[in-house]
XYZ file of C-alpha atoms in Angstrom:
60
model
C -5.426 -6.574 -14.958
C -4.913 -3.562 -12.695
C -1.760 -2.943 -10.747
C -1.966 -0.737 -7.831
C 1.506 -0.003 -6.037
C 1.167 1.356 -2.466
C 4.111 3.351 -1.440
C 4.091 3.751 2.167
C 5.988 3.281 5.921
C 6.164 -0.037 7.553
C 2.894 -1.306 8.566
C 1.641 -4.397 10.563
C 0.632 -8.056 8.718
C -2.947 -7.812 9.848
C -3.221 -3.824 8.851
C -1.866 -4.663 5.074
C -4.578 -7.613 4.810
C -7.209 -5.213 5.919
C -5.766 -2.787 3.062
C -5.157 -5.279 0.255
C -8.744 -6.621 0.894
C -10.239 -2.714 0.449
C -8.110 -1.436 -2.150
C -9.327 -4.625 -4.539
C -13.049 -4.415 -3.299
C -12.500 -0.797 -4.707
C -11.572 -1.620 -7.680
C -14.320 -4.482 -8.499
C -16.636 -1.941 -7.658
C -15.525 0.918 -9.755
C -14.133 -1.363 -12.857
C -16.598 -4.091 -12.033
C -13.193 -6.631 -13.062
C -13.296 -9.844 -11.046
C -11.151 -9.732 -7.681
C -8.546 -12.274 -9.222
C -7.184 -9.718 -11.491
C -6.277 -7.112 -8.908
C -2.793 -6.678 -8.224
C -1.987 -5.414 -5.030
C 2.237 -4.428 -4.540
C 3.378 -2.882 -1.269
C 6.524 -1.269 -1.244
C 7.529 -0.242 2.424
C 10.311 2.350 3.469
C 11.809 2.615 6.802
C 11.625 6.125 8.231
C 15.527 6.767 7.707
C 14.607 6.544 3.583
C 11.934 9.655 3.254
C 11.804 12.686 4.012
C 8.977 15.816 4.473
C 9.520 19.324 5.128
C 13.025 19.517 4.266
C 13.806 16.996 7.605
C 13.904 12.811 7.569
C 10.750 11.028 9.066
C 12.921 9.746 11.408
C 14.124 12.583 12.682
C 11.104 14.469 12.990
């Protein structure tokens, strides 16, 4: 069964059923494993918990 974890910002309902739908039509197609065994896990983080360039997201 794969297990893809998506680390990313907060994201709208619809835009994270667009991605869960495309991430496991990827993986069918490149493992050729049946959609049911695709394991999609979102883990969202507010702006205030990441950083880049040495600044928060929030702040920049």
């Amino acid at each position: 069964m794969p297990i893809v974890t998506i680390q990313q910002g907060p994201r709208g309902i619809e835009q994270k059923r667009e991605l869960v739908a495309r991430v496991t039509e990827a993986f069918v197609a490149a493992l050729e494993c049946p959609a049911e065994s695709v394991l999609v896990w979102i883990q969202e983080y507010p702006a205030e918990n990441w950083g880049k360039a040495g600044k928060l997201t929030a702040d920049q």
